[in-house]
Amino acid sequence: MSRDGGADHRGRGRARGFLYDNGLGLAFGAAFVLAITGQAIAGRAEFNSELITDGLQPMGFLAYLTSSDFAVDVTENWQSEYLQFFLYISVTVWLVQRGSPESKPVDKAGPESDHDQLTGEHARPDSPRWAAARDWRQAVYSHSLGLVMGTVFLLCWFSQSVTGVASYNERQLRQLQDPIGWAEYLGRAEFWSRTLQNWQSELLAVASMAVLSIYLRQRGSPESKPVGASHSTTGVEG
Amino acid sequence: MLTGLVLAVTATACGSPHERRDDAHAAAVRFEQALGAGRTAVLCAALAPGTREEVEQSAEGPCDRAVERDKLPAGGAVRHVDVYGDQAQAVLEHDTVFLAHFDDGWKVTAAGCEPHGEEPYQCEIKGR
Protein backbone atom coordinates (compact mmCIF):
# COMPACT_ATOMS: atom_id res chain seq x y z
CA MET A 1 0.00 0.00 0.00
CA SER A 2 1.35 3.45 -0.93
CA ARG A 3 1.88 6.20 1.63
CA ASP A 4 -0.99 8.16 0.09
CA GLY A 5 -3.24 5.11 0.19
CA GLY A 6 -2.41 4.61 3.87
CA ALA A 7 -3.21 8.22 4.71
CA ASP A 8 -6.44 7.94 2.73
CA HIS A 9 -7.36 4.81 4.62
CA ARG A 10 -6.63 6.50 7.95
CA GLY A 11 -8.71 9.51 6.85
CA ARG A 12 -11.65 7.27 5.93
CA GLY A 13 -11.21 5.47 9.23
CA ARG A 14 -11.35 8.74 11.14
CA ALA A 15 -14.43 9.85 9.18
CA ARG A 16 -16.18 6.51 9.74
CA GLY A 17 -15.13 6.62 13.39
CA PHE A 18 -16.69 10.07 13.87
CA LEU A 19 -19.97 9.05 12.25
CA TYR A 20 -20.05 5.77 14.20
CA ASP A 21 -19.16 7.42 17.51
CA ASN A 22 -21.82 10.13 17.08
CA GLY A 23 -24.50 8.20 15.21
CA LEU A 24 -27.23 8.77 17.77
CA GLY A 25 -26.80 12.56 17.94
CA LEU A 26 -26.33 12.91 14.18
CA ALA A 27 -29.28 10.70 13.23
CA PHE A 28 -31.67 12.46 15.60
CA GLY A 29 -30.27 15.88 14.59
CA ALA A 30 -30.89 15.11 10.91
CA ALA A 31 -34.36 13.71 11.66
CA PHE A 32 -35.13 16.87 13.65
CA VAL A 33 -34.21 19.09 10.68
CA LEU A 34 -36.39 17.02 8.34
CA ALA A 35 -39.31 17.01 10.77
CA ILE A 36 -39.23 20.75 11.47
CA THR A 37 -38.95 21.45 7.74
CA GLY A 38 -42.02 19.28 7.17
CA GLN A 39 -43.81 21.08 10.00
CA ALA A 40 -43.01 24.45 8.40
CA ILE A 41 -44.28 23.31 4.98
CA ALA A 42 -47.50 21.82 6.36
CA GLY A 43 -48.03 24.66 8.84
CA ARG A 44 -47.65 27.30 6.14
CA ALA A 45 -50.11 25.49 3.87
CA GLU A 46 -52.69 25.33 6.67
CA PHE A 47 -52.11 28.96 7.69
CA ASN A 48 -52.36 30.18 4.09
CA SER A 49 -55.57 28.27 3.63
CA GLU A 50 -57.04 30.26 6.57
CA LEU A 51 -55.75 33.54 5.10
CA ILE A 52 -57.22 32.80 1.68
CA THR A 53 -60.56 31.92 3.29
CA ASP A 54 -60.48 35.33 5.01
CA GLY A 55 -59.65 37.08 1.71
CA LEU A 56 -56.12 37.96 2.86
CA GLN A 57 -52.73 37.63 1.21
CA PRO A 58 -51.00 34.23 1.62
CA MET A 59 -47.62 34.22 3.34
CA GLY A 60 -44.24 33.33 1.79
CA PHE A 61 -42.17 30.49 3.26
CA LEU A 62 -39.54 32.74 4.89
CA ALA A 63 -42.22 35.02 6.32
CA TYR A 64 -43.99 31.99 7.77
CA LEU A 65 -40.75 30.76 9.38
CA THR A 66 -40.57 34.04 11.30
CA SER A 67 -44.29 34.20 12.10
CA SER A 68 -45.77 33.86 15.56
CA ASP A 69 -48.01 31.05 14.25
CA PHE A 70 -44.97 28.86 13.47
CA ALA A 71 -43.05 29.98 16.57
CA VAL A 72 -45.83 29.10 19.01
CA ASP A 73 -46.32 25.67 17.41
CA VAL A 74 -42.59 24.98 17.75
CA THR A 75 -42.08 26.32 21.26
CA GLU A 76 -45.15 24.63 22.76
CA ASN A 77 -43.64 21.28 21.79
CA TRP A 78 -40.11 22.18 22.82
CA GLN A 79 -41.14 23.29 26.31
CA SER A 80 -42.97 20.03 26.98
CA GLU A 81 -40.04 17.91 25.80
CA TYR A 82 -37.60 19.76 28.06
CA LEU A 83 -40.10 19.56 30.91
CA GLN A 84 -40.28 15.81 30.37
CA PHE A 85 -36.52 15.42 30.63
CA PHE A 86 -36.26 17.88 33.53
CA LEU A 87 -38.89 15.95 35.49
CA TYR A 88 -37.43 12.60 34.60
CA ILE A 89 -33.94 13.68 35.67
CA SER A 90 -35.18 15.25 38.93
CA VAL A 91 -37.98 12.91 39.99
CA THR A 92 -35.93 9.75 39.44
CA VAL A 93 -33.55 10.96 42.17
CA TRP A 94 -36.29 10.32 44.72
CA LEU A 95 -38.91 8.08 43.11
CA VAL A 96 -38.15 4.52 42.01
CA GLN A 97 -40.03 1.95 39.94
CA ARG A 98 -39.33 -1.61 40.99
CA GLY A 99 -38.32 -3.71 37.99
CA SER A 100 -37.77 -0.77 35.62
CA PRO A 101 -34.45 -0.12 33.86
CA GLU A 102 -35.46 3.56 33.92
CA SER A 103 -35.26 3.54 37.73
CA LYS A 104 -32.25 3.12 39.96
CA PRO A 105 -32.26 0.28 42.51
CA VAL A 106 -35.07 0.76 45.02
CA ASP A 107 -32.71 1.16 48.00
CA LYS A 108 -30.85 4.02 46.33
CA ALA A 109 -33.57 6.71 46.45
CA GLY A 110 -32.14 10.15 47.20
CA PRO A 111 -29.01 12.08 46.18
CA GLU A 112 -26.71 9.21 47.30
CA SER A 113 -23.37 9.42 49.08
CA ASP A 114 -20.15 11.15 47.92
CA HIS A 115 -18.69 7.65 47.59
CA ASP A 116 -21.44 6.53 45.19
CA GLN A 117 -21.37 9.80 43.25
CA LEU A 118 -17.55 10.07 43.05
CA THR A 119 -17.62 13.58 44.49
CA GLY A 120 -15.37 15.43 46.96
CA GLU A 121 -12.61 13.20 48.29
CA HIS A 122 -14.03 10.27 46.31
CA ALA A 123 -13.49 12.01 42.97
CA ARG A 124 -11.18 10.14 40.62
CA PRO A 125 -8.33 11.62 38.59
CA ASP A 126 -10.52 11.64 35.50
CA SER A 127 -13.59 13.09 37.27
CA PRO A 128 -14.75 16.55 36.12
CA ARG A 129 -12.87 19.21 38.18
CA TRP A 130 -16.01 20.64 39.78
CA ALA A 131 -16.98 17.18 41.08
CA ALA A 132 -13.88 17.22 43.27
CA ALA A 133 -14.46 20.78 44.52
CA ARG A 134 -15.85 21.08 48.04
CA ASP A 135 -17.68 24.40 47.58
CA TRP A 136 -20.58 25.81 45.52
CA ARG A 137 -19.04 24.48 42.33
CA GLN A 138 -19.76 20.90 43.35
CA ALA A 139 -23.33 21.84 44.29
CA VAL A 140 -23.89 23.52 40.92
CA TYR A 141 -22.22 20.76 38.90
CA SER A 142 -24.16 18.10 40.84
CA HIS A 143 -27.40 19.61 39.55
CA SER A 144 -26.20 21.01 36.23
CA LEU A 145 -28.16 18.63 33.99
CA GLY A 146 -31.47 19.32 35.74
CA LEU A 147 -30.72 23.05 35.98
CA VAL A 148 -30.04 23.35 32.25
CA MET A 149 -33.06 21.24 31.26
CA GLY A 150 -35.28 23.18 33.69
CA THR A 151 -34.00 26.53 32.45
CA VAL A 152 -34.50 25.61 28.79
CA PHE A 153 -38.03 24.43 29.68
CA LEU A 154 -38.84 27.77 31.35
CA LEU A 155 -37.38 29.76 28.45
CA CYS A 156 -39.35 27.72 25.89
CA TRP A 157 -42.54 28.04 27.94
CA PHE A 158 -42.03 31.79 28.20
CA SER A 159 -41.38 31.92 24.44
CA GLN A 160 -44.58 29.95 23.90
CA SER A 161 -46.51 32.56 25.90
CA VAL A 162 -44.96 35.50 24.00
CA THR A 163 -45.39 34.01 20.53
CA GLY A 164 -48.74 32.54 21.59
CA VAL A 165 -50.27 35.90 22.49
CA ALA A 166 -48.98 37.37 19.22
CA SER A 167 -50.50 34.52 17.22
CA TYR A 168 -53.74 34.70 19.22
CA ASN A 169 -54.00 38.46 18.67
CA GLU A 170 -53.32 38.14 14.94
CA ARG A 171 -56.29 35.76 14.78
CA GLN A 172 -58.38 38.09 16.97
CA LEU A 173 -57.76 40.97 14.56
CA ARG A 174 -58.60 38.80 11.56
CA GLN A 175 -61.91 38.05 13.27
CA LEU A 176 -62.49 41.76 14.03
CA GLN A 177 -61.96 41.35 17.76
CA ASP A 178 -59.79 43.26 20.22
CA PRO A 179 -56.26 42.02 20.95
CA ILE A 180 -55.39 41.13 24.56
CA GLY A 181 -52.31 41.62 26.74
CA TRP A 182 -49.72 38.98 27.71
CA ALA A 183 -50.94 38.66 31.31
CA GLU A 184 -54.54 38.18 30.16
CA TYR A 185 -53.41 35.55 27.65
CA LEU A 186 -51.83 33.53 30.49
CA GLY A 187 -55.33 33.09 31.92
CA ARG A 188 -56.94 32.20 28.59
CA ALA A 189 -58.03 28.68 27.70
CA GLU A 190 -55.89 28.68 24.53
CA PHE A 191 -52.61 29.05 26.49
CA TRP A 192 -53.50 26.23 28.88
CA SER A 193 -54.94 24.04 26.15
CA ARG A 194 -51.69 24.31 24.15
CA THR A 195 -49.64 23.71 27.32
CA LEU A 196 -51.57 20.84 28.86
CA GLN A 197 -52.15 18.90 25.65
CA ASN A 198 -48.38 18.66 25.34
CA TRP A 199 -47.73 17.93 29.01
CA GLN A 200 -50.23 15.08 29.18
CA SER A 201 -48.66 13.28 26.22
CA GLU A 202 -45.14 13.59 27.65
CA LEU A 203 -46.24 12.37 31.08
CA LEU A 204 -48.09 9.43 29.55
CA ALA A 205 -45.00 8.48 27.52
CA VAL A 206 -42.77 8.56 30.62
CA ALA A 207 -45.22 6.60 32.77
CA SER A 208 -45.73 3.94 30.09
CA MET A 209 -41.98 3.63 29.44
CA ALA A 210 -41.25 3.22 33.17
CA VAL A 211 -43.89 0.49 33.52
CA LEU A 212 -43.71 -1.32 30.15
CA SER A 213 -39.92 -1.68 30.44
CA ILE A 214 -40.46 -3.83 33.54
CA TYR A 215 -42.02 -6.59 31.43
CA LEU A 216 -40.97 -5.93 27.83
CA ARG A 217 -37.49 -6.04 26.29
CA GLN A 218 -35.66 -4.57 23.29
CA ARG A 219 -32.60 -6.66 22.63
CA GLY A 220 -29.45 -4.52 22.50
CA SER A 221 -31.09 -1.28 23.61
CA PRO A 222 -29.63 0.54 26.62
CA GLU A 223 -33.16 1.69 27.39
CA SER A 224 -34.20 -1.92 28.03
CA LYS A 225 -33.09 -4.56 30.48
CA PRO A 226 -31.20 -7.51 28.96
CA VAL A 227 -33.70 -9.89 27.37
CA GLY A 228 -33.08 -12.56 29.98
CA ALA A 229 -33.17 -10.26 33.02
CA SER A 230 -35.96 -10.99 35.49
CA HIS A 231 -38.96 -8.70 35.78
CA SER A 232 -37.92 -7.77 39.33
CA THR A 233 -34.42 -6.61 38.36
CA THR A 234 -34.31 -2.83 38.79
CA GLY A 235 -31.88 -0.25 37.42
CA VAL A 236 -30.11 -2.58 34.98
CA GLU A 237 -29.84 -1.53 31.36
CA GLY A 238 -29.03 -3.92 28.54
CA MET B 1 -31.57 33.57 24.76
CA LEU B 2 -34.26 31.56 22.96
CA THR B 3 -36.91 34.18 23.60
CA GLY B 4 -34.53 36.89 22.44
CA LEU B 5 -33.84 34.94 19.28
CA VAL B 6 -37.56 34.41 18.60
CA LEU B 7 -38.32 38.09 19.16
CA ALA B 8 -35.31 39.24 17.13
CA VAL B 9 -36.19 36.98 14.20
CA THR B 10 -39.82 38.06 14.32
CA ALA B 11 -38.87 41.71 14.60
CA THR B 12 -36.35 41.72 11.77
CA ALA B 13 -38.41 39.57 9.41
CA CYS B 14 -40.53 42.30 7.89
CA GLY B 15 -39.31 45.55 9.42
CA SER B 16 -39.23 46.49 13.08
CA PRO B 17 -42.48 46.52 15.08
CA HIS B 18 -42.21 50.33 15.25
CA GLU B 19 -41.92 50.65 11.48
CA ARG B 20 -44.88 48.36 10.94
CA ARG B 21 -46.97 50.25 13.48
CA ASP B 22 -46.02 53.57 11.85
CA ASP B 23 -46.94 52.22 8.40
CA ALA B 24 -50.31 50.93 9.64
CA HIS B 25 -50.90 54.24 11.43
CA ALA B 26 -50.13 56.16 8.21
CA ALA B 27 -52.52 53.93 6.23
CA ALA B 28 -55.32 54.60 8.74
CA VAL B 29 -54.65 58.35 8.56
CA ARG B 30 -54.70 58.31 4.71
CA PHE B 31 -58.00 56.40 4.82
CA GLU B 32 -59.57 58.97 7.17
CA GLN B 33 -58.25 61.88 5.12
CA ALA B 34 -59.74 60.39 1.93
CA LEU B 35 -63.01 59.85 3.80
CA GLY B 36 -63.05 63.45 5.04
CA ALA B 37 -62.23 64.86 1.61
CA GLY B 38 -64.77 62.62 -0.15
CA ARG B 39 -62.05 61.19 -2.42
CA THR B 40 -63.88 57.96 -3.16
CA ALA B 41 -61.28 56.60 -5.61
CA VAL B 42 -58.55 56.92 -2.96
CA LEU B 43 -60.91 55.41 -0.40
CA CYS B 44 -61.59 52.38 -2.60
CA ALA B 45 -57.87 51.96 -3.36
CA ALA B 46 -57.23 51.86 0.40
CA LEU B 47 -59.56 48.88 0.88
CA ALA B 48 -58.35 45.27 0.98
CA PRO B 49 -59.41 43.31 -2.16
CA GLY B 50 -61.89 41.15 -0.24
CA THR B 51 -63.47 44.17 1.45
CA ARG B 52 -63.75 46.09 -1.82
CA GLU B 53 -65.36 43.04 -3.41
CA GLU B 54 -67.91 42.81 -0.60
CA VAL B 55 -68.70 46.54 -0.86
CA GLU B 56 -69.28 46.21 -4.62
CA GLN B 57 -71.34 43.04 -4.26
CA SER B 58 -73.62 44.41 -1.54
CA ALA B 59 -74.09 47.70 -3.46
CA GLU B 60 -74.42 45.88 -6.79
CA GLY B 61 -72.25 48.57 -8.34
CA PRO B 62 -68.74 50.01 -8.48
CA CYS B 63 -66.90 50.72 -5.24
CA ASP B 64 -66.63 54.51 -5.55
CA ARG B 65 -70.37 54.89 -6.02
CA ALA B 66 -71.06 52.52 -3.13
CA VAL B 67 -68.85 54.37 -0.64
CA GLU B 68 -70.28 57.69 -1.78
CA ARG B 69 -73.82 56.45 -1.15
CA ASP B 70 -73.20 54.59 2.15
CA LYS B 71 -71.15 57.32 3.78
CA LEU B 72 -68.90 56.06 6.58
CA PRO B 73 -68.78 58.19 9.73
CA ALA B 74 -65.64 60.33 10.12
CA GLY B 75 -63.35 58.56 12.57
CA GLY B 76 -61.25 61.51 13.74
CA ALA B 77 -57.68 61.28 14.93
CA VAL B 78 -55.94 57.93 15.43
CA ARG B 79 -55.56 57.26 19.16
CA HIS B 80 -53.52 54.08 19.01
CA VAL B 81 -52.55 51.25 16.70
CA ASP B 82 -51.88 47.59 17.55
CA VAL B 83 -50.02 45.41 15.06
CA TYR B 84 -49.72 41.61 15.24
CA GLY B 85 -48.07 39.96 12.26
CA ASP B 86 -49.88 41.10 9.15
CA GLN B 87 -52.96 42.35 11.01
CA ALA B 88 -53.56 45.71 12.67
CA GLN B 89 -56.25 47.58 14.53
CA ALA B 90 -56.39 51.40 14.57
CA VAL B 91 -58.55 52.88 17.30
CA LEU B 92 -59.74 56.35 16.28
CA GLU B 93 -61.67 58.97 18.25
CA HIS B 94 -65.00 57.88 16.75
CA ASP B 95 -64.24 54.66 14.88
CA THR B 96 -62.18 51.47 14.90
CA VAL B 97 -60.50 50.39 11.68
CA PHE B 98 -58.98 46.96 10.96
CA LEU B 99 -56.12 46.61 8.48
CA ALA B 100 -54.10 43.83 6.86
CA HIS B 101 -50.71 43.94 5.19
CA PHE B 102 -50.42 43.21 1.46
CA ASP B 103 -47.54 43.45 -1.02
CA ASP B 104 -48.54 47.05 -1.77
CA GLY B 105 -48.87 48.07 1.88
CA TRP B 106 -51.53 48.17 4.60
CA LYS B 107 -55.14 47.99 3.41
CA VAL B 108 -58.37 48.48 5.34
CA THR B 109 -60.26 45.22 5.90
CA ALA B 110 -63.07 46.74 7.99
CA ALA B 111 -64.17 50.24 8.95
CA GLY B 112 -67.07 51.93 10.69
CA CYS B 113 -66.73 49.35 13.48
CA GLU B 114 -68.47 49.37 16.83
CA PRO B 115 -67.56 47.03 19.70
CA HIS B 116 -70.11 44.30 20.38
CA GLY B 117 -69.18 42.83 23.77
CA GLU B 118 -67.24 39.58 23.50
CA GLU B 119 -68.36 39.14 19.90
CA PRO B 120 -66.61 40.58 16.82
CA TYR B 121 -66.99 44.28 16.09
CA GLN B 122 -70.00 45.19 13.97
CA CYS B 123 -68.68 47.05 10.95
CA GLU B 124 -70.26 49.18 8.23
CA ILE B 125 -67.87 47.70 5.67
CA LYS B 126 -65.85 44.50 5.99
CA GLY B 127 -64.51 41.64 3.91
CA ARG B 128 -65.55 38.01 3.85
Short mmCIF file of N, CA and C in Angstrom, two decimals, chain B residues 23 25-35 39 42-43 46 104-106:
data_model
loop_
_atom_site.label_atom_id
_atom_site.label_comp_id
_atom_site.label_asym_id
_atom_site.label_seq_id
_atom_site.Cartn_x
_atom_site.Cartn_y
_atom_site.Cartn_z
N ASP B 23 -46.35 52.40 9.74
CA ASP B 23 -46.94 52.22 8.40
C ASP B 23 -48.45 52.00 8.49
N HIS B 25 -50.37 52.96 10.96
CA HIS B 25 -50.90 54.24 11.43
C HIS B 25 -51.09 55.19 10.24
N ALA B 26 -50.07 55.27 9.38
CA ALA B 26 -50.13 56.16 8.21
C ALA B 26 -51.26 55.73 7.27
N ALA B 27 -51.46 54.43 7.11
CA ALA B 27 -52.52 53.93 6.23
C ALA B 27 -53.90 54.32 6.79
N ALA B 28 -54.05 54.22 8.11
CA ALA B 28 -55.32 54.60 8.74
C ALA B 28 -55.58 56.10 8.57
N VAL B 29 -54.51 56.90 8.71
CA VAL B 29 -54.65 58.35 8.56
C VAL B 29 -55.04 58.68 7.11
N ARG B 30 -54.38 58.05 6.13
CA ARG B 30 -54.70 58.31 4.71
C ARG B 30 -56.16 57.96 4.42
N PHE B 31 -56.62 56.84 5.02
CA PHE B 31 -58.00 56.40 4.82
C PHE B 31 -58.97 57.46 5.36
N GLU B 32 -58.70 57.96 6.54
CA GLU B 32 -59.57 58.97 7.17
C GLU B 32 -59.55 60.28 6.40
N GLN B 33 -58.35 60.63 5.89
CA GLN B 33 -58.25 61.88 5.12
C GLN B 33 -59.06 61.77 3.82
N ALA B 34 -58.98 60.60 3.17
CA ALA B 34 -59.74 60.39 1.93
C ALA B 34 -61.23 60.43 2.23
N LEU B 35 -61.60 59.87 3.38
CA LEU B 35 -63.01 59.85 3.80
C LEU B 35 -63.50 61.28 4.02
N ARG B 39 -62.79 61.73 -1.26
CA ARG B 39 -62.05 61.19 -2.42
C ARG B 39 -62.33 59.68 -2.49
N VAL B 42 -59.64 57.18 -3.91
CA VAL B 42 -58.55 56.92 -2.96
C VAL B 42 -59.06 55.98 -1.86
N LEU B 43 -60.29 56.23 -1.45
CA LEU B 43 -60.91 55.41 -0.40
C LEU B 43 -61.00 53.94 -0.85
N ALA B 46 -57.77 52.17 -0.93
CA ALA B 46 -57.23 51.86 0.40
C ALA B 46 -57.85 50.60 1.00
N ASP B 104 -48.57 45.60 -1.51
CA ASP B 104 -48.54 47.05 -1.77
C ASP B 104 -48.92 47.86 -0.54
N GLY B 105 -48.69 47.31 0.64
CA GLY B 105 -48.87 48.07 1.88
C GLY B 105 -50.10 47.67 2.67
N TRP B 106 -50.39 48.47 3.72
CA TRP B 106 -51.53 48.17 4.60
C TRP B 106 -52.83 48.59 3.92
#
